[in-house]
PDB file of C-alpha atoms in Angstrom:
ATOM      1  CA  MET A   1     -42.360   4.325 -19.824  1.00  0.00           C
ATOM      2  CA  SER A   2     -40.172   1.330 -20.614  1.00  0.00           C
ATOM      3  CA  THR A   3     -38.741  -0.796 -17.817  1.00  0.00           C
ATOM      4  CA  LYS A   4     -35.173   0.052 -18.880  1.00  0.00           C
ATOM      5  CA  LYS A   5     -35.873   3.790 -18.880  1.00  0.00           C
ATOM      6  CA  LEU A   6     -37.474   3.570 -15.438  1.00  0.00           C
ATOM      7  CA  ALA A   7     -34.515   1.570 -14.119  1.00  0.00           C
ATOM      8  CA  LYS A   8     -32.131   4.243 -15.389  1.00  0.00           C
ATOM      9  CA  GLN A   9     -34.098   6.960 -13.615  1.00  0.00           C
ATOM     10  CA  LEU A  10     -33.996   5.005 -10.367  1.00  0.00           C
ATOM     11  CA  GLY A  11     -30.254   4.467 -10.696  1.00  0.00           C
ATOM     12  CA  PHE A  12     -30.362   0.690 -11.147  1.00  0.00           C
ATOM     13  CA  VAL A  13     -28.539   0.668 -14.479  1.00  0.00           C
ATOM     14  CA  ARG A  14     -24.824   1.447 -14.451  1.00  0.00           C
ATOM     15  CA  LYS A  15     -23.666   3.351 -17.490  1.00  0.00           C
ATOM     16  CA  ARG A  16     -20.768   1.763 -19.321  1.00  0.00           C
ATOM     17  CA  SER A  17     -17.589   3.574 -18.308  1.00  0.00           C
ATOM     18  CA  GLN A  18     -16.248   5.917 -20.982  1.00  0.00           C
ATOM     19  CA  PRO A  19     -12.619   6.884 -21.622  1.00  0.00           C
ATOM     20  CA  SER A  20     -11.402   9.588 -19.267  1.00  0.00           C
ATOM     21  CA  THR A  21     -11.357  13.111 -20.714  1.00  0.00           C
ATOM     22  CA  GLY A  22      -9.211  14.509 -17.941  1.00  0.00           C
ATOM     23  CA  GLN A  23     -12.146  16.539 -16.543  1.00  0.00           C
ATOM     24  CA  LYS A  24     -13.396  13.913 -14.099  1.00  0.00           C
ATOM     25  CA  LYS A  25     -12.894  14.782 -10.440  1.00  0.00           C
ATOM     26  CA  PRO A  26     -11.606  12.047  -8.132  1.00  0.00           C
ATOM     27  CA  LEU A  27     -14.318  10.343  -6.071  1.00  0.00           C
ATOM     28  CA  THR A  28     -11.989   8.598  -3.655  1.00  0.00           C
ATOM     29  CA  SER A  29     -12.784  10.209  -0.291  1.00  0.00           C
ATOM     30  CA  ASN A  30     -14.822   7.155   0.724  1.00  0.00           C
ATOM     31  CA  GLN A  31     -11.953   4.696   0.350  1.00  0.00           C
ATOM     32  CA  ILE A  32     -11.211   2.357   3.263  1.00  0.00           C
ATOM     33  CA  PHE A  33      -7.494   2.366   2.500  1.00  0.00           C
ATOM     34  CA  PRO A  34      -5.550   5.633   2.085  1.00  0.00           C
ATOM     35  CA  TYR A  35      -2.769   3.551   0.540  1.00  0.00           C
ATOM     36  CA  LEU A  36      -2.586   0.475  -1.684  1.00  0.00           C
ATOM     37  CA  ILE A  37       0.533  -1.559  -2.510  1.00  0.00           C
ATOM     38  CA  VAL A  38       0.310  -3.186  -5.932  1.00  0.00           C
ATOM     39  CA  ILE A  39       2.360  -6.353  -6.485  1.00  0.00           C
ATOM     40  CA  ASP A  40       2.963  -8.227  -9.745  1.00  0.00           C
ATOM     41  CA  PHE A  41       5.507 -11.066  -9.736  1.00  0.00           C
ATOM     42  CA  GLU A  42       7.251 -12.575 -12.730  1.00  0.00           C
ATOM     43  CA  SER A  43       8.299 -16.200 -12.348  1.00  0.00           C
ATOM     44  CA  THR A  44      10.094 -19.025 -14.093  1.00  0.00           C
ATOM     45  CA  CYS A  45       7.999 -20.579 -16.847  1.00  0.00           C
ATOM     46  CA  TRP A  46       8.266 -22.980 -19.750  1.00  0.00           C
ATOM     47  CA  ARG A  47       6.506 -23.338 -23.065  1.00  0.00           C
ATOM     48  CA  GLU A  48       5.845 -27.048 -22.538  1.00  0.00           C
ATOM     49  CA  ARG A  49       3.752 -28.386 -19.689  1.00  0.00           C
ATOM     50  CA  ASN A  50       5.726 -29.857 -16.777  1.00  0.00           C
ATOM     51  CA  SER A  51       5.533 -30.410 -13.028  1.00  0.00           C
ATOM     52  CA  TYR A  52       8.106 -27.786 -12.068  1.00  0.00           C
ATOM     53  CA  GLY A  53       7.256 -25.362  -9.298  1.00  0.00           C
ATOM     54  CA  GLN A  54       7.431 -21.743 -10.378  1.00  0.00           C
ATOM     55  CA  GLU A  55       9.953 -19.443  -8.716  1.00  0.00           C
ATOM     56  CA  ILE A  56       9.749 -15.663  -8.484  1.00  0.00           C
ATOM     57  CA  ILE A  57      12.374 -13.916 -10.612  1.00  0.00           C
ATOM     58  CA  GLU A  58      11.095 -10.327 -10.381  1.00  0.00           C
ATOM     59  CA  PHE A  59       9.539  -8.837  -7.230  1.00  0.00           C
ATOM     60  CA  PRO A  60       8.034  -5.356  -7.770  1.00  0.00           C
ATOM     61  CA  ALA A  61       5.707  -3.335  -5.544  1.00  0.00           C
ATOM     62  CA  VAL A  62       4.346   0.201  -5.937  1.00  0.00           C
ATOM     63  CA  LEU A  63       2.725   2.348  -3.253  1.00  0.00           C
ATOM     64  CA  LEU A  64      -0.406   4.130  -4.506  1.00  0.00           C
ATOM     65  CA  ASN A  65      -1.956   7.077  -2.666  1.00  0.00           C
ATOM     66  CA  THR A  66      -5.718   6.583  -3.107  1.00  0.00           C
ATOM     67  CA  ALA A  67      -6.453  10.270  -2.507  1.00  0.00           C
ATOM     68  CA  THR A  68      -4.158  11.612  -5.220  1.00  0.00           C
ATOM     69  CA  GLY A  69      -3.494   8.676  -7.560  1.00  0.00           C
ATOM     70  CA  GLU A  70       0.234   9.244  -7.175  1.00  0.00           C
ATOM     71  CA  VAL A  71       2.757   6.398  -6.872  1.00  0.00           C
ATOM     72  CA  GLU A  72       4.777   7.593  -3.883  1.00  0.00           C
ATOM     73  CA  SER A  73       7.304   4.779  -3.520  1.00  0.00           C
ATOM     74  CA  GLU A  74       8.484   1.652  -5.325  1.00  0.00           C
ATOM     75  CA  PHE A  75      10.257  -1.565  -4.387  1.00  0.00           C
ATOM     76  CA  HIS A  76      11.923  -3.631  -7.090  1.00  0.00           C
ATOM     77  CA  THR A  77      14.302  -6.593  -6.960  1.00  0.00           C
ATOM     78  CA  TYR A  78      15.334  -9.377  -9.328  1.00  0.00           C
ATOM     79  CA  VAL A  79      15.418 -12.790  -7.650  1.00  0.00           C
ATOM     80  CA  GLN A  80      17.693 -15.787  -8.231  1.00  0.00           C
ATOM     81  CA  PRO A  81      15.769 -19.008  -8.928  1.00  0.00           C
ATOM     82  CA  GLN A  82      17.305 -21.850  -6.915  1.00  0.00           C
ATOM     83  CA  GLU A  83      15.412 -24.963  -8.030  1.00  0.00           C
ATOM     84  CA  HIS A  84      15.780 -24.315 -11.769  1.00  0.00           C
ATOM     85  CA  PRO A  85      18.440 -21.598 -12.019  1.00  0.00           C
ATOM     86  CA  ILE A  86      18.609 -21.498 -15.847  1.00  0.00           C
ATOM     87  CA  LEU A  87      15.758 -19.546 -17.417  1.00  0.00           C
ATOM     88  CA  SER A  88      14.026 -21.076 -20.411  1.00  0.00           C
ATOM     89  CA  ASP A  89      14.151 -19.201 -23.708  1.00  0.00           C
ATOM     90  CA  PHE A  90      10.379 -18.915 -23.486  1.00  0.00           C
ATOM     91  CA  CYS A  91      10.634 -17.226 -20.074  1.00  0.00           C
ATOM     92  CA  THR A  92      13.208 -14.698 -21.266  1.00  0.00           C
ATOM     93  CA  GLN A  93      11.155 -13.877 -24.365  1.00  0.00           C
ATOM     94  CA  LEU A  94       7.964 -13.481 -22.331  1.00  0.00           C
ATOM     95  CA  THR A  95       9.335 -11.397 -19.458  1.00  0.00           C
ATOM     96  CA  GLY A  96      12.289  -9.691 -21.117  1.00  0.00           C
ATOM     97  CA  ILE A  97      14.488 -10.833 -18.214  1.00  0.00           C
ATOM     98  CA  PRO A  98      17.875 -12.228 -19.357  1.00  0.00           C
ATOM     99  CA  GLN A  99      19.832 -14.914 -17.518  1.00  0.00           C
ATOM    100  CA  GLN A 100      22.453 -12.475 -16.259  1.00  0.00           C
ATOM    101  CA  GLN A 101      19.738 -10.358 -14.651  1.00  0.00           C
ATOM    102  CA  VAL A 102      18.582 -13.115 -12.314  1.00  0.00           C
ATOM    103  CA  GLU A 103      22.158 -14.241 -11.650  1.00  0.00           C
ATOM    104  CA  ALA A 104      22.836 -10.705 -10.383  1.00  0.00           C
ATOM    105  CA  GLY A 105      19.716 -10.878  -8.219  1.00  0.00           C
ATOM    106  CA  VAL A 106      19.268 -12.191  -4.682  1.00  0.00           C
ATOM    107  CA  PRO A 107      17.694 -15.382  -3.264  1.00  0.00           C
ATOM    108  CA  LEU A 108      14.039 -15.095  -2.319  1.00  0.00           C
ATOM    109  CA  HIS A 109      14.652 -15.041   1.456  1.00  0.00           C
ATOM    110  CA  ILE A 110      16.901 -11.990   1.095  1.00  0.00           C
ATOM    111  CA  CYS A 111      14.362 -10.339  -1.200  1.00  0.00           C
ATOM    112  CA  LEU A 112      11.620 -10.862   1.402  1.00  0.00           C
ATOM    113  CA  SER A 113      13.862  -9.416   4.109  1.00  0.00           C
ATOM    114  CA  ARG A 114      14.501  -6.301   2.002  1.00  0.00           C
ATOM    115  CA  PHE A 115      10.806  -6.030   1.218  1.00  0.00           C
ATOM    116  CA  SER A 116       9.971  -6.166   4.933  1.00  0.00           C
ATOM    117  CA  ARG A 117      12.444  -3.354   5.585  1.00  0.00           C
ATOM    118  CA  TRP A 118      10.805  -1.298   2.834  1.00  0.00           C
ATOM    119  CA  LEU A 119       7.423  -1.832   4.527  1.00  0.00           C
ATOM    120  CA  GLN A 120       8.900  -0.748   7.848  1.00  0.00           C
ATOM    121  CA  THR A 121      10.165   2.424   6.191  1.00  0.00           C
ATOM    122  CA  LEU A 122       6.644   3.132   4.924  1.00  0.00           C
ATOM    123  CA  GLU A 123       5.285   2.574   8.434  1.00  0.00           C
ATOM    124  CA  HIS A 124       7.754   5.046   9.929  1.00  0.00           C
ATOM    125  CA  GLN A 125       7.582   7.687   7.201  1.00  0.00           C
ATOM    126  CA  ARG A 126       3.889   7.530   6.246  1.00  0.00           C
ATOM    127  CA  GLY A 127       2.140   5.815   9.176  1.00  0.00           C
ATOM    128  CA  VAL A 128       1.112   2.849   7.023  1.00  0.00           C
ATOM    129  CA  VAL A 129      -0.612  -0.021   8.875  1.00  0.00           C
ATOM    130  CA  PHE A 130      -1.858  -3.302   7.434  1.00  0.00           C
ATOM    131  CA  PRO A 131      -5.147  -5.268   7.795  1.00  0.00           C
ATOM    132  CA  ARG A 132      -3.650  -7.959  10.063  1.00  0.00           C
ATOM    133  CA  ASP A 133      -2.890  -5.299  12.704  1.00  0.00           C
ATOM    134  CA  GLN A 134      -5.873  -5.717  15.046  1.00  0.00           C
ATOM    135  CA  ARG A 135      -5.313  -2.358  16.761  1.00  0.00           C
ATOM    136  CA  ALA A 136      -7.630   0.405  15.607  1.00  0.00           C
ATOM    137  CA  PRO A 137      -5.603   2.967  13.637  1.00  0.00           C
ATOM    138  CA  VAL A 138      -4.935   6.267  15.367  1.00  0.00           C
ATOM    139  CA  ALA A 139      -5.040   9.613  13.581  1.00  0.00           C
ATOM    140  CA  GLU A 140      -1.522   9.462  12.157  1.00  0.00           C
ATOM    141  CA  GLN A 141      -1.855   5.856  10.936  1.00  0.00           C
ATOM    142  CA  ARG A 142      -2.925   5.096   7.370  1.00  0.00           C
ATOM    143  CA  PRO A 143      -4.523   1.685   6.623  1.00  0.00           C
ATOM    144  CA  CYS A 144      -2.986  -0.024   3.596  1.00  0.00           C
ATOM    145  CA  ALA A 145      -3.871  -3.153   1.598  1.00  0.00           C
ATOM    146  CA  PHE A 146      -2.104  -5.177  -1.067  1.00  0.00           C
ATOM    147  CA  VAL A 147      -3.498  -5.390  -4.592  1.00  0.00           C
ATOM    148  CA  THR A 148      -2.810  -8.009  -7.260  1.00  0.00           C
ATOM    149  CA  TRP A 149      -4.256  -8.795 -10.678  1.00  0.00           C
ATOM    150  CA  SER A 150      -5.843 -12.167  -9.718  1.00  0.00           C
ATOM    151  CA  ASP A 151      -5.042 -14.375  -6.725  1.00  0.00           C
ATOM    152  CA  TRP A 152      -2.041 -16.043  -8.379  1.00  0.00           C
ATOM    153  CA  ASP A 153       0.756 -13.819  -7.045  1.00  0.00           C
ATOM    154  CA  LEU A 154       0.050 -14.159  -3.319  1.00  0.00           C
ATOM    155  CA  GLY A 155      -2.360 -17.099  -3.251  1.00  0.00           C
ATOM    156  CA  VAL A 156      -0.299 -19.469  -5.417  1.00  0.00           C
ATOM    157  CA  CYS A 157       3.166 -18.342  -6.512  1.00  0.00           C
ATOM    158  CA  LEU A 158       4.650 -16.879  -3.312  1.00  0.00           C
ATOM    159  CA  LEU A 159       2.663 -19.157  -1.022  1.00  0.00           C
ATOM    160  CA  TYR A 160       3.867 -22.433  -2.517  1.00  0.00           C
ATOM    161  CA  GLU A 161       7.422 -21.317  -3.187  1.00  0.00           C
ATOM    162  CA  CYS A 162       7.791 -20.355   0.482  1.00  0.00           C
ATOM    163  CA  LYS A 163       6.324 -23.710   1.511  1.00  0.00           C
ATOM    164  CA  ARG A 164       8.662 -25.677  -0.745  1.00  0.00           C
ATOM    165  CA  LYS A 165      11.715 -23.755   0.443  1.00  0.00           C
ATOM    166  CA  GLN A 166      10.532 -23.511   4.079  1.00  0.00           C
ATOM    167  CA  LEU A 167      10.838 -19.723   4.053  1.00  0.00           C
ATOM    168  CA  HIS A 168       9.127 -17.295   6.379  1.00  0.00           C
ATOM    169  CA  LYS A 169       6.550 -15.261   4.477  1.00  0.00           C
ATOM    170  CA  PRO A 170       5.555 -11.864   5.918  1.00  0.00           C
ATOM    171  CA  ALA A 171       2.136 -12.302   7.507  1.00  0.00           C
ATOM    172  CA  VAL A 172       0.902  -9.032   5.998  1.00  0.00           C
ATOM    173  CA  LEU A 173       0.909 -10.814   2.619  1.00  0.00           C
ATOM    174  CA  ASN A 174      -1.888 -13.148   3.757  1.00  0.00           C
ATOM    175  CA  SER A 175      -4.698 -10.852   2.585  1.00  0.00           C
ATOM    176  CA  TRP A 176      -5.170  -8.796  -0.543  1.00  0.00           C
ATOM    177  CA  ILE A 177      -7.507  -7.269  -3.104  1.00  0.00           C
ATOM    178  CA  ASP A 178      -7.963  -9.218  -6.338  1.00  0.00           C
ATOM    179  CA  LEU A 179      -8.385  -6.354  -8.799  1.00  0.00           C
ATOM    180  CA  ARG A 180      -9.482  -8.639 -11.629  1.00  0.00           C
ATOM    181  CA  ALA A 181     -12.408  -9.962  -9.583  1.00  0.00           C
ATOM    182  CA  THR A 182     -13.200  -6.456  -8.322  1.00  0.00           C
ATOM    183  CA  TYR A 183     -13.179  -5.114 -11.894  1.00  0.00           C
ATOM    184  CA  ARG A 184     -15.511  -7.863 -13.064  1.00  0.00           C
ATOM    185  CA  LEU A 185     -18.039  -7.175 -10.296  1.00  0.00           C
ATOM    186  CA  PHE A 186     -17.883  -3.391 -10.521  1.00  0.00           C
ATOM    187  CA  TYR A 187     -18.198  -3.033 -14.290  1.00  0.00           C
ATOM    188  CA  ASN A 188     -20.209  -6.228 -14.761  1.00  0.00           C
ATOM    189  CA  ARG A 189     -17.958  -7.513 -17.520  1.00  0.00           C
ATOM    190  CA  LYS A 190     -15.100  -9.964 -17.791  1.00  0.00           C
ATOM    191  CA  PRO A 191     -11.784  -8.305 -18.675  1.00  0.00           C
ATOM    192  CA  LYS A 192      -9.476  -9.837 -21.286  1.00  0.00           C
ATOM    193  CA  GLY A 193      -6.351  -9.579 -19.193  1.00  0.00           C
ATOM    194  CA  LEU A 194      -4.854  -6.467 -17.624  1.00  0.00           C
ATOM    195  CA  ASN A 195      -4.269  -4.812 -20.991  1.00  0.00           C
ATOM    196  CA  GLY A 196      -7.838  -5.560 -22.039  1.00  0.00           C
ATOM    197  CA  ALA A 197      -9.189  -4.049 -18.829  1.00  0.00           C
ATOM    198  CA  LEU A 198      -7.192  -0.887 -19.444  1.00  0.00           C
ATOM    199  CA  LEU A 199      -8.306  -0.648 -23.081  1.00  0.00           C
ATOM    200  CA  ASP A 200     -11.951  -1.046 -22.050  1.00  0.00           C
ATOM    201  CA  LEU A 201     -11.523   2.172 -20.073  1.00  0.00           C
ATOM    202  CA  GLY A 202      -9.649   3.989 -22.809  1.00  0.00           C
ATOM    203  CA  ILE A 203      -6.237   3.636 -21.141  1.00  0.00           C
ATOM    204  CA  GLN A 204      -3.127   2.610 -23.075  1.00  0.00           C
ATOM    205  CA  PHE A 205      -0.731   0.177 -21.375  1.00  0.00           C
ATOM    206  CA  SER A 206       2.496   2.011 -20.550  1.00  0.00           C
ATOM    207  CA  GLY A 207       5.792   0.113 -20.853  1.00  0.00           C
ATOM    208  CA  ARG A 208       6.342  -3.578 -21.559  1.00  0.00           C
ATOM    209  CA  GLU A 209       3.738  -6.249 -20.844  1.00  0.00           C
ATOM    210  CA  HIS A 210       5.055  -9.003 -18.535  1.00  0.00           C
ATOM    211  CA  SER A 211       7.629  -6.682 -17.055  1.00  0.00           C
ATOM    212  CA  GLY A 212       6.696  -7.031 -13.409  1.00  0.00           C
ATOM    213  CA  LEU A 213       7.332  -3.386 -12.554  1.00  0.00           C
ATOM    214  CA  ASP A 214       5.466  -2.079 -15.606  1.00  0.00           C
ATOM    215  CA  ASP A 215       2.571  -4.443 -14.889  1.00  0.00           C
ATOM    216  CA  ALA A 216       2.422  -3.214 -11.275  1.00  0.00           C
ATOM    217  CA  ARG A 217       2.432   0.440 -12.365  1.00  0.00           C
ATOM    218  CA  ASN A 218      -0.330  -0.175 -14.886  1.00  0.00           C
ATOM    219  CA  THR A 219      -2.370  -2.120 -12.336  1.00  0.00           C
ATOM    220  CA  ALA A 220      -2.046   0.854  -9.982  1.00  0.00           C
ATOM    221  CA  HIS A 221      -3.234   3.142 -12.804  1.00  0.00           C
ATOM    222  CA  LEU A 222      -6.234   0.881 -13.356  1.00  0.00           C
ATOM    223  CA  ALA A 223      -7.074   0.795  -9.631  1.00  0.00           C
ATOM    224  CA  TRP A 224      -6.963   4.605  -9.516  1.00  0.00           C
ATOM    225  CA  ARG A 225      -9.313   4.868 -12.498  1.00  0.00           C
ATOM    226  CA  MET A 226     -11.728   2.409 -10.884  1.00  0.00           C
ATOM    227  CA  MET A 227     -11.740   4.432  -7.667  1.00  0.00           C
ATOM    228  CA  ARG A 228     -12.439   7.608  -9.666  1.00  0.00           C
ATOM    229  CA  ASP A 229     -15.407   5.761 -11.186  1.00  0.00           C
ATOM    230  CA  GLY A 230     -16.718   5.103  -7.661  1.00  0.00           C
ATOM    231  CA  CYS A 231     -15.321   1.654  -6.833  1.00  0.00           C
ATOM    232  CA  VAL A 232     -14.464   1.175  -3.142  1.00  0.00           C
ATOM    233  CA  MET A 233     -11.468  -1.134  -2.772  1.00  0.00           C
ATOM    234  CA  LYS A 234     -12.037  -3.943  -0.262  1.00  0.00           C
ATOM    235  CA  ILE A 235     -10.170  -7.086   0.747  1.00  0.00           C
ATOM    236  CA  THR A 236     -11.343 -10.005  -1.406  1.00  0.00           C
ATOM    237  CA  ARG A 237      -9.100 -12.835  -0.209  1.00  0.00           C
ATOM    238  CA  SER A 238      -7.481 -13.813   3.082  1.00  0.00           C
ATOM    239  CA  LEU A 239      -5.391 -16.816   4.109  1.00  0.00           C
ATOM    240  CA  GLU A 240      -5.998 -15.991   7.768  1.00  0.00           C
ATOM    241  CA  ARG A 241      -8.679 -17.779   9.751  1.00  0.00           C
ATOM    242  CA  THR A 242      -9.764 -14.486  11.302  1.00  0.00           C
ATOM    243  CA  LYS A 243     -11.039 -11.649   9.179  1.00  0.00           C
ATOM    244  CA  PRO A 244      -8.864  -8.559   8.825  1.00  0.00           C
ATOM    245  CA  LEU A 245      -9.835  -5.442  10.718  1.00  0.00           C
ATOM    246  CA  PHE A 246     -10.101  -3.060   7.768  1.00  0.00           C
ATOM    247  CA  GLY A 247     -12.622  -3.673   5.009  1.00  0.00           C
ATOM    248  CA  ASN A 248     -13.985  -6.889   6.519  1.00  0.00           C
ATOM    249  CA  GLY A 249     -17.185  -8.363   5.241  1.00  0.00           C
ATOM    250  CA  ASN A 250     -15.571  -8.998   1.854  1.00  0.00           C
ATOM    251  CA  VAL A 251     -13.457 -12.012   2.771  1.00  0.00           C
ATOM    252  CA  PRO A 252     -14.820 -15.355   1.558  1.00  0.00           C
ATOM    253  CA  GLY A 253     -15.404 -17.964   4.218  1.00  0.00           C
TER     254      GLY A 253
END
């Protein structure tokens, strides 16, 4: 018997994931987090290289139920850039966000305040609690983690914009799941962007690429598919010195 055939029998070789046929039953009962909140910012950008700090111009978040795969709630706000208020043509072409859209938006500190109120609503209505809460969850509480495609959204973009503008950033946004890194480890292959990761699993991107809300919805769809394939979502990155209560053991030192 060949080594490869023996390894397959022992379960050491993962079969390459095939496109979903709709017959697969969810395998998500072992998830640490009953809920995930997927975030995907769009920010100011320029075709040419420069030293400008990027500012968030679209702030979307979608609440994913990990037991059903349903998106149960969404938060979405356009944000006014303050440091460089005029969007570049490149930025508008990439994101589809016109100048008048951001001018009708709100400054980042107001956006963060509204986002915090949305989180409070989820806590009251669904019992959502976050990893930084060191109290053990009681029966009616549902642990929740944030998910992003890479560390850029929460580890670079929001972090440094809040530092530059001296804004208070909600502490719950200090830990998250990097779905790109999780995908790479679980399937043992490097994805070619979010769309490439979806296509590898036979999933068509729905909506417009680089629309923050569409990107967040598609990232949630990808996370759900990965959980159905047996992936357990765990915190991959934390800005806190102490490890979060839920899903610890996955936070780099």
